[in-house]
CSV table of C-alpha atoms in Angstrom, one decimal:
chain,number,residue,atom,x,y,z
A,1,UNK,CA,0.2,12.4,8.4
A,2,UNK,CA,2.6,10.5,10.4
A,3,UNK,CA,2.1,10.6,14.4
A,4,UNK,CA,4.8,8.7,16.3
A,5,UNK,CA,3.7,7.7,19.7
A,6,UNK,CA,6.2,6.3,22.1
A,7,UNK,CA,3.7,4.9,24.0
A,8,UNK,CA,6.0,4.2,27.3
A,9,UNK,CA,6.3,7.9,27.5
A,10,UNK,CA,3.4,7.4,29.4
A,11,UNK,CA,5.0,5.9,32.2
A,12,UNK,CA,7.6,8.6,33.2
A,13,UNK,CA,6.6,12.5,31.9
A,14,UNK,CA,9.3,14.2,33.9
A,15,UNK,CA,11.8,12.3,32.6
A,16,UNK,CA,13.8,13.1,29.0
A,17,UNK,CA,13.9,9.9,26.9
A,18,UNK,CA,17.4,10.9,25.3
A,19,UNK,CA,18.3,11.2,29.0
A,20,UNK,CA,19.9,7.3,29.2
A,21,UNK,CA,18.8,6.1,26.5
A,22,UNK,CA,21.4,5.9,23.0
A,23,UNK,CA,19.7,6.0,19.9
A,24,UNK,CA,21.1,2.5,18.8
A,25,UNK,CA,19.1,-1.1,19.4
A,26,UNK,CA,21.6,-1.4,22.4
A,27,UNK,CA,20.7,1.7,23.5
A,28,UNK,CA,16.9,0.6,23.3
A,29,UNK,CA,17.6,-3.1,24.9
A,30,UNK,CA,18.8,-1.2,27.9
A,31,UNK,CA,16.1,0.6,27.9
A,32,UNK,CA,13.5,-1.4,28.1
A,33,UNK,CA,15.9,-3.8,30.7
A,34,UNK,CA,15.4,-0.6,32.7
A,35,UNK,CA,11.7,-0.2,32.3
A,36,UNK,CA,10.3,-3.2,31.3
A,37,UNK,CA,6.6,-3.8,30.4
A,38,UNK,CA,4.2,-3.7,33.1
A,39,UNK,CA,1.5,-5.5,30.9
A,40,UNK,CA,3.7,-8.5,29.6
A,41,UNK,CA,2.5,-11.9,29.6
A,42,UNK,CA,5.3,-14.1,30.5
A,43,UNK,CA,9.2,-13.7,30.7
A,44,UNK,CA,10.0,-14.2,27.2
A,45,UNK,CA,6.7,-12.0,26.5
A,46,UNK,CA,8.2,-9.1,28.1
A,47,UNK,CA,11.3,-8.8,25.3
A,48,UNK,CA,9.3,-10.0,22.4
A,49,UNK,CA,6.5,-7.2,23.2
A,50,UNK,CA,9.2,-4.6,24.1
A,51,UNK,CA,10.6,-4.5,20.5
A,52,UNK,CA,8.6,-6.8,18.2
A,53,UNK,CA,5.7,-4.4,18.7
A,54,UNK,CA,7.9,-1.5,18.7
A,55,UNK,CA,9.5,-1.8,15.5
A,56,UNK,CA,9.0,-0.5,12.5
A,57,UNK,CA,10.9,-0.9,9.0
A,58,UNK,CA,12.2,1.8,7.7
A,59,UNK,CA,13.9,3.6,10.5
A,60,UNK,CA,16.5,1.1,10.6
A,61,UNK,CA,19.2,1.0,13.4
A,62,UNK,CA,17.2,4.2,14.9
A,63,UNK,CA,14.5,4.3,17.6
A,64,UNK,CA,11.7,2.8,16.0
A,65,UNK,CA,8.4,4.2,17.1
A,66,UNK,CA,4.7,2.8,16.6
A,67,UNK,CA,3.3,4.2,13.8
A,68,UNK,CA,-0.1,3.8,11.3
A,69,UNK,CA,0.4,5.2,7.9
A,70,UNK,CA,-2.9,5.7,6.2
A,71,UNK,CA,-1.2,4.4,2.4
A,72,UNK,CA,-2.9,5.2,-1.3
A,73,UNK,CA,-4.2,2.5,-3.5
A,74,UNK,CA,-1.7,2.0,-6.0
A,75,UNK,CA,-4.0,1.6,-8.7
A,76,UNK,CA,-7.2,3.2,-7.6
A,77,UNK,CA,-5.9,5.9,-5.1
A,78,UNK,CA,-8.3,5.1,-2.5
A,79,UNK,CA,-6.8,5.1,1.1
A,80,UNK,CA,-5.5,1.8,2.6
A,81,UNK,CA,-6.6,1.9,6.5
A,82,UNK,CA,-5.3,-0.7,8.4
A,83,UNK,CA,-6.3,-4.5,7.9
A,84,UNK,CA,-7.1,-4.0,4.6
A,85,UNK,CA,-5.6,-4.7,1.6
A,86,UNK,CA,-2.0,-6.3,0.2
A,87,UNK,CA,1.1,-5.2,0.0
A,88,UNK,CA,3.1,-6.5,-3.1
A,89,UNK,CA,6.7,-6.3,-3.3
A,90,UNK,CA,8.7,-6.7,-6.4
A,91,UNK,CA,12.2,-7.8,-6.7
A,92,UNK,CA,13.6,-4.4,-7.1
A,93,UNK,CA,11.9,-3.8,-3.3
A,94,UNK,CA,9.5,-1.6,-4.7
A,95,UNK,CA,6.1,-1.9,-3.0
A,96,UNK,CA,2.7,-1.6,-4.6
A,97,UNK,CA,-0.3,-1.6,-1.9
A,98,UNK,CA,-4.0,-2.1,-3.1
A,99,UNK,CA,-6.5,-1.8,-1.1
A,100,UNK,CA,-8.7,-4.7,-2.3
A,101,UNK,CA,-8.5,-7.6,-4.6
A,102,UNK,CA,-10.0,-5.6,-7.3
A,103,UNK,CA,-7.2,-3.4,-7.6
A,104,UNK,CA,-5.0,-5.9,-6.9
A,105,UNK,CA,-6.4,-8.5,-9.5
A,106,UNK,CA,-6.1,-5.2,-12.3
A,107,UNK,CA,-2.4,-4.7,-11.2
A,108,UNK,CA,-2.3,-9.0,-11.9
A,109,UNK,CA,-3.5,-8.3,-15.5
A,110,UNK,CA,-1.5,-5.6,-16.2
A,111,UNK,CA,-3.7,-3.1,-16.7
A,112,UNK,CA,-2.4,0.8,-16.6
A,113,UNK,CA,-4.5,2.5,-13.6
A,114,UNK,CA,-4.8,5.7,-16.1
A,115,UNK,CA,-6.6,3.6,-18.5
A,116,UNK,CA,-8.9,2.1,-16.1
A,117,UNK,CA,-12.1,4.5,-16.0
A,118,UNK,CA,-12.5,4.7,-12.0
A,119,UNK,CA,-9.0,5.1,-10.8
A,120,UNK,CA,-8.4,8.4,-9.6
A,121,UNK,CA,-5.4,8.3,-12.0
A,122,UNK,CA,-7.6,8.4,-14.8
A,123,UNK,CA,-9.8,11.0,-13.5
A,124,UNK,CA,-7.2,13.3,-12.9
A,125,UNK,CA,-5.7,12.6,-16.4
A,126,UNK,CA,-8.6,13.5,-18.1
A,127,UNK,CA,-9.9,16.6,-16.5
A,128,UNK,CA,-12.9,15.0,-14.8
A,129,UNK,CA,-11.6,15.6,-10.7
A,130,UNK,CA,-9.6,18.3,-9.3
A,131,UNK,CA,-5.5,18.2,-10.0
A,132,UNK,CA,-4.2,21.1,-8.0
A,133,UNK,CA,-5.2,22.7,-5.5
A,134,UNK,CA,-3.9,23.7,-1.7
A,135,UNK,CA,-5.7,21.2,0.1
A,136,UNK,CA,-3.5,18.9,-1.4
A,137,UNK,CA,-0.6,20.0,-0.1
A,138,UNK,CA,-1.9,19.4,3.4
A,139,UNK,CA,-1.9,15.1,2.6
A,140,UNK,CA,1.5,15.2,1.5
A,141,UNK,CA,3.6,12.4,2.5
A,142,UNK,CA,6.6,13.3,6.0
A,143,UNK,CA,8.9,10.5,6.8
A,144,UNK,CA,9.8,12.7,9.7
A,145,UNK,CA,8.1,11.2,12.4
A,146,UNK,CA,5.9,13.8,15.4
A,147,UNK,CA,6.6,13.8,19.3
A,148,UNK,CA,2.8,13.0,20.3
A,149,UNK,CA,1.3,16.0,21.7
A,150,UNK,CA,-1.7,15.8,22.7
A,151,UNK,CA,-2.7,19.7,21.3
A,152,UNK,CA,-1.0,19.1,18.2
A,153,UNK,CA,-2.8,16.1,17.9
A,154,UNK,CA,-6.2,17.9,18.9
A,155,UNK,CA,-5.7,20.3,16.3
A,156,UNK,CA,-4.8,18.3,14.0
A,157,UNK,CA,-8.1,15.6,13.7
A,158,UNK,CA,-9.9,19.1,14.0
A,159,UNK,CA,-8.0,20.4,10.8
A,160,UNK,CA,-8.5,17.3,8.5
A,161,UNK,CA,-12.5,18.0,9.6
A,162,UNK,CA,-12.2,21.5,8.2
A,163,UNK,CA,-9.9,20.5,5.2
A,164,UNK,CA,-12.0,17.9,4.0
A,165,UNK,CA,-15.2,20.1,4.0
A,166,UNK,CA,-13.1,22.3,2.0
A,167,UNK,CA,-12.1,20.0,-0.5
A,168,UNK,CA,-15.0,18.7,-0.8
A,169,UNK,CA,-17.0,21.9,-1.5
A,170,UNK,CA,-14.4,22.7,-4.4
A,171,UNK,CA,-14.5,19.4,-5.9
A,172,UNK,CA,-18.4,20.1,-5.6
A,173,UNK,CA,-17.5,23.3,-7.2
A,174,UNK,CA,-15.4,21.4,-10.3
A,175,UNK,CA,-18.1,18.9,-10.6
A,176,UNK,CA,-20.3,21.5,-11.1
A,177,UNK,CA,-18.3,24.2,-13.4
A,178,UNK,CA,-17.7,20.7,-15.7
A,179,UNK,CA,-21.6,20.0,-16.0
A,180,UNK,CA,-22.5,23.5,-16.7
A,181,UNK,CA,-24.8,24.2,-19.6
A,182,UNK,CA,-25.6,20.2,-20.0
A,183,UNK,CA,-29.2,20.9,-18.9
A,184,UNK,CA,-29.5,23.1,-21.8
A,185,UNK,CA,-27.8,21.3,-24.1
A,186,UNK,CA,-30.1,18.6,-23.1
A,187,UNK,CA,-33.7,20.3,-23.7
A,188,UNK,CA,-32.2,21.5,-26.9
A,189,UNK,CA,-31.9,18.1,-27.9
A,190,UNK,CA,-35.4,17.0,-26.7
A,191,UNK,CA,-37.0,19.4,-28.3
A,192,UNK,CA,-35.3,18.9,-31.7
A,193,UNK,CA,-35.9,14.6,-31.1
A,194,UNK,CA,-39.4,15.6,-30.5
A,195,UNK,CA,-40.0,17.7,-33.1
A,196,UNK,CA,-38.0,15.1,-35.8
A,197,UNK,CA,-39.3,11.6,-34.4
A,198,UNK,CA,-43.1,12.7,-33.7
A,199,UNK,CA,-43.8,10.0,-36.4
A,200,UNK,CA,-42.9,7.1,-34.1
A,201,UNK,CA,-45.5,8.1,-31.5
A,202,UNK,CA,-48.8,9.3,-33.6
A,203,UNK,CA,-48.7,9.1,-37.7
A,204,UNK,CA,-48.3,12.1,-39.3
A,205,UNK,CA,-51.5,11.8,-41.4
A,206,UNK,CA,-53.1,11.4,-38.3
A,207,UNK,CA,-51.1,14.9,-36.9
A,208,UNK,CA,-52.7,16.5,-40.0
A,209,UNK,CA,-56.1,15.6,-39.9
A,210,UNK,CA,-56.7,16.5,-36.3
A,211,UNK,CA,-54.6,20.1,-35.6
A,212,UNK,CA,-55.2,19.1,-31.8
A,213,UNK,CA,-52.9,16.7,-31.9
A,214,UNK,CA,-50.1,18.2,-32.7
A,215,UNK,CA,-47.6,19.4,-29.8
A,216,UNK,CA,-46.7,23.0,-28.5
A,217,UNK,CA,-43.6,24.3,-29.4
A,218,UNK,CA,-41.5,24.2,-25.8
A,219,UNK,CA,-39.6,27.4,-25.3
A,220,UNK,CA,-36.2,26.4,-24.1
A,221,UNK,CA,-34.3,29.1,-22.2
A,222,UNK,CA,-30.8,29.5,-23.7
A,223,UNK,CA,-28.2,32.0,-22.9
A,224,UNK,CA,-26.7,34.5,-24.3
A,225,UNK,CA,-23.2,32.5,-25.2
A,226,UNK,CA,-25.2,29.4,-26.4
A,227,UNK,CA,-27.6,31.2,-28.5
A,228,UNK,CA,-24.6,32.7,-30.6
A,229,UNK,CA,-23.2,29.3,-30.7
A,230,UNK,CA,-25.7,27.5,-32.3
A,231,UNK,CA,-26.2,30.4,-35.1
A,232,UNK,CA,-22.8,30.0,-35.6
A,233,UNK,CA,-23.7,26.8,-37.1
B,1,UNK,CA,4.1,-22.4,1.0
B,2,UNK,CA,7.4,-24.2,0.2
B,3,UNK,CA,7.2,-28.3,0.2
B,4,UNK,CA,9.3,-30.9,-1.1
B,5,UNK,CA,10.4,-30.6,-4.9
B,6,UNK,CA,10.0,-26.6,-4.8
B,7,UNK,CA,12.7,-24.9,-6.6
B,8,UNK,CA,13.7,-21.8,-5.1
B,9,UNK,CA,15.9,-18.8,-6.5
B,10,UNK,CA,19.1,-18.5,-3.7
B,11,UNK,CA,19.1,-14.5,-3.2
B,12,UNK,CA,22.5,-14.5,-1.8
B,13,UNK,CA,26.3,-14.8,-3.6
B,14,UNK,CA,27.2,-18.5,-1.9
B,15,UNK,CA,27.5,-19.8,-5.7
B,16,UNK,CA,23.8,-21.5,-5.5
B,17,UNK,CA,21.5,-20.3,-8.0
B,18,UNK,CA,18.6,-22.7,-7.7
B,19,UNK,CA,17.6,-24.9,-5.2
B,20,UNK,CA,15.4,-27.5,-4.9
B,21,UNK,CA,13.7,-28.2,-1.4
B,22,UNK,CA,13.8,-32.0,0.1
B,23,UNK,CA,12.5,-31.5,3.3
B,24,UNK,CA,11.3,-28.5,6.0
B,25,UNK,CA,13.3,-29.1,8.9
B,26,UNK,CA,11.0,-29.8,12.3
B,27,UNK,CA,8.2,-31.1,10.2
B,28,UNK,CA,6.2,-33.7,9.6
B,29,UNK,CA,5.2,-34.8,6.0
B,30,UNK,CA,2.1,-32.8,5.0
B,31,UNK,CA,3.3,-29.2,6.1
B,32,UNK,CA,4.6,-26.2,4.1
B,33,UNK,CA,7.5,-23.9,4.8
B,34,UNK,CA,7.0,-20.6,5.3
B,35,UNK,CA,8.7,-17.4,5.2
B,36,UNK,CA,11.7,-17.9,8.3
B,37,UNK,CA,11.7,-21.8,7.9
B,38,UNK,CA,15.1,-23.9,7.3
B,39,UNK,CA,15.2,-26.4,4.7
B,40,UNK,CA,17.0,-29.0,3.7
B,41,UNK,CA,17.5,-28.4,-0.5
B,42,UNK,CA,19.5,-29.8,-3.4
B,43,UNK,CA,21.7,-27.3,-5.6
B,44,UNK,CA,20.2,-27.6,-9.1
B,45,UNK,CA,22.0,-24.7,-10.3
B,46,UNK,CA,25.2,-23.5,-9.4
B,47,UNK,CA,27.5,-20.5,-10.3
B,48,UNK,CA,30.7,-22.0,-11.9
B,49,UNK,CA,34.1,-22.0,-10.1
B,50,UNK,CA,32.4,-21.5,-6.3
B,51,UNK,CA,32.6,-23.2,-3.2
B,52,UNK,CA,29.2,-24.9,-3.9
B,53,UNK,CA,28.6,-26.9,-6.6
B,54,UNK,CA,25.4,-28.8,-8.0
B,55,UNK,CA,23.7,-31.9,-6.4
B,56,UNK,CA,24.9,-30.7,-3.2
B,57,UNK,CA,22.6,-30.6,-0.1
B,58,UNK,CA,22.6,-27.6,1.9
B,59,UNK,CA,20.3,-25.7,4.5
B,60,UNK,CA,18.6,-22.8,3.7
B,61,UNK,CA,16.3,-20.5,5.1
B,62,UNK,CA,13.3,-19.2,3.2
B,63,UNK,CA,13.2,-15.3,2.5
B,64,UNK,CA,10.6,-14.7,0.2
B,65,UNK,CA,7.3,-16.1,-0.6
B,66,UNK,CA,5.0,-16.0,-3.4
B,67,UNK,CA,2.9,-16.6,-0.6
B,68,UNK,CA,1.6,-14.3,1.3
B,69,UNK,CA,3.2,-13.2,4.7
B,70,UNK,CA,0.5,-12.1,6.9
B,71,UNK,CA,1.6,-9.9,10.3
B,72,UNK,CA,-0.2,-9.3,13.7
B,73,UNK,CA,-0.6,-5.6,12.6
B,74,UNK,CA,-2.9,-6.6,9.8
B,75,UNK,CA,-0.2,-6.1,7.0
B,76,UNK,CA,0.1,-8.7,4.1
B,77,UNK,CA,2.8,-9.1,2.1
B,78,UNK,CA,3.5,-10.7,-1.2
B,79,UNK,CA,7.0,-11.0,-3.0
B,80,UNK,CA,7.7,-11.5,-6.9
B,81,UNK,CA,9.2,-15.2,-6.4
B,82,UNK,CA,10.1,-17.6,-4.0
B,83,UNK,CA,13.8,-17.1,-2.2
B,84,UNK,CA,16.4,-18.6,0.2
B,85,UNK,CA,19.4,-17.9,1.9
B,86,UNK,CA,21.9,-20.7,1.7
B,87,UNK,CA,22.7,-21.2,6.0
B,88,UNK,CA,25.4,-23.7,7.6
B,89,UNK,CA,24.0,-25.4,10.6
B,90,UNK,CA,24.0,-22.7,13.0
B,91,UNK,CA,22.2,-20.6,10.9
B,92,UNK,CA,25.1,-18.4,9.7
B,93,UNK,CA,25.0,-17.3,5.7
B,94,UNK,CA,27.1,-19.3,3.6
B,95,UNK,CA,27.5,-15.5,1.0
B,96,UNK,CA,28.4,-12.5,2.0
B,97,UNK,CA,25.9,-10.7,0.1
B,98,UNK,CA,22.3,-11.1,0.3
B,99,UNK,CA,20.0,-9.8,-2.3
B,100,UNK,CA,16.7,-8.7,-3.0
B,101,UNK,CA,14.3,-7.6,0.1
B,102,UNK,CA,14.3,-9.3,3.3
B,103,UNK,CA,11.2,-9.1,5.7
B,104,UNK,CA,11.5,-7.9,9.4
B,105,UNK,CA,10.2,-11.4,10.6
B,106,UNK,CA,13.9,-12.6,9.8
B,107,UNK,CA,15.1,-10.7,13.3
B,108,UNK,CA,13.1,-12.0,15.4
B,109,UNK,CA,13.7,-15.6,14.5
B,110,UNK,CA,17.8,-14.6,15.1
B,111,UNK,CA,18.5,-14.5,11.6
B,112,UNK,CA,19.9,-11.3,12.2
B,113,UNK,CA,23.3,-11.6,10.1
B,114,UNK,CA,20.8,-12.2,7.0
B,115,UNK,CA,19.0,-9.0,7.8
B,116,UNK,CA,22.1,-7.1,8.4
B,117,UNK,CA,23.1,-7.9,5.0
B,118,UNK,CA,20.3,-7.3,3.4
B,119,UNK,CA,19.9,-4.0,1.0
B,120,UNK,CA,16.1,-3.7,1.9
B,121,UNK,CA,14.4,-4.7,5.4
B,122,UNK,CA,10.6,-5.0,4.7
């Protein structure tokens, strides 16, 4: 989610920005002529901070606001905070971010992300994480940029608490819906390696001459659905 | 990290195609050119029947880096190839079309006919 703060709102509340202010770069030169930076270092310091800091690509020509844009690995899906990572840009202007070297190294080789076992592309693809679900729909990318209010901003860091515990919980719920009857599956297959291979561990002469020896049977507790597969074979 | 004898693809329509750099203007010998930096460069390759021709030296300002471009807010940023601008001495474009993406740092080093040209403002 994108908040823009204009942070010099701070400075006047009662007064509307759009008030003097036009929504070209003139308009904003003027503006900060008007109210320059209390903070600035320097004369030159004062301009450079005004709209150096301000500026942002992508809203070109308009009031450009401060924003941070939490960005997705390109190749692993993992979110790019701040600091981290590079930014590649091809020469059709399309940008690929990574969020480490890694990523960035397997984009270098070529590699497809959703052939690469631990990219979330792959993981989707192949049925191991969650594809769809609502709590999706809350991360989705808006270019349209917020009025900081300090509520909506409240509300909002307490949602993405809430929404995470959510998702998590039904990704735990996937997880677990994917692994079900694998315990099974795997005494079955103990018992029947123990019952075949016994002759690696003790010699079966040996099994025969001393009935003590030899190993209970283990009860394995199959359900209903499983118990008619397997006599289906 | 542009030096002397780095051949550099033009990204704008002045008739240059390829240019070599001779020397980064304001420097001394061992120090590379960056991404805003003038240079002083040799047309190796030149569209026919255009205003510039080869072995002619011209300014230009570097647009794109394979280097990477690293800015206060903690953003790097890496381009396909390395690029330049064909500029006259004031630091007006020689084109009138500039290709390819431009970053922002161009604007505030008053290169701002360059980055009103340009298709794509990084």
């Amino acid at each position: 989610m994108v908040v823009a703060r204009w942070w010099w709102e701070e400075e006047d509340h009662d007064r509307p920005l759009d008030a003097d202010v036009g929504w070209g770069s003139e308009g904003i030169r003027k503006y900060f002529d008007k109210h320059p930076i209390k903070n600035a270092v320097g004369d030159d310091g004062v301009r450079s901070i005004g709209r150096g800091v301000g500026f942002e690509a992508g809203l070109r020509g308009r009031r450009r606001a401060v924003t941070m844009r939490l960005e997705k690995c390109w190749f692993c899906s993992s979110t790019i905070y701040p600091g981290h990572g590079i930014q590649f840009v091809r020469n059709d202007a399309k940008i690929f971010r990574f969020c480490r070297s890694k990523c960035h190294k397997n984009f270098k080789m070529k590699r497809n992300p959703r052939k690469v076992k631990w990219t979330k592309a792959y993981r989707r693809l192949h049925g191991k994480d969650m594809t769809q679900d609502a709590t999706f729909e809350f991360e989705r990318k808006r270019n349209r940029p917020e009025r900081y209010d300090r509520n909506v901003a409240e509300n909002t860091l307490k949602a993405i608490k809430k929404i995470d515990k959510v998702r998590v919980a039904r990704e735990a719920r996937h997880h677990a819906m994917r692994m079900k009857g694998k315990k099974a599956i795997e005494q079955r297959a103990a018992a029947k390696e123990l019952e075949q291979s016994i002759h690696m561990v003790k010699a079966p002469i040996a099994l025969q001459q001393e009935p003590s020896l030899t190993l209970p049977k283990i009860k394995v507790k199959v359900s209903q659905s499983q118990a008619e597969g397997n006599m289906e074979e | 990290m542009i030096q002397p004898q780095t051949l550099l693809n033009v990204a704008d329509n002045s008739g240059a195609r390829e240019l070599m750099c001779i020397r980064i203007i304001g420097a001394g010998n061992p120090r590379y050119a960056h991404i805003g930096d003038v240079i002083v460069a040799v047309i190796k390759e030149a569209v026919p029947n255009m205003p510039l021709e080869r072995s002619e030296v011209i300014r230009a300002v570097i647009v794109r880096t394979c280097k990477e471009l690293k800015r206060d807010n903690g953003i790097i940023i890496r381009y396909d190839d390395n690029a330049a601008v064909v500029i006259d001495q004031e630091g007006n474009p020689k084109g009138t079309r500039v290709f390819g993406a431009i970053p922002l740092e161009l604007r505030q080093l008053n290169f701002t006919k360059i980055v009103s040209l340009a298709p794509e403002v990084l």
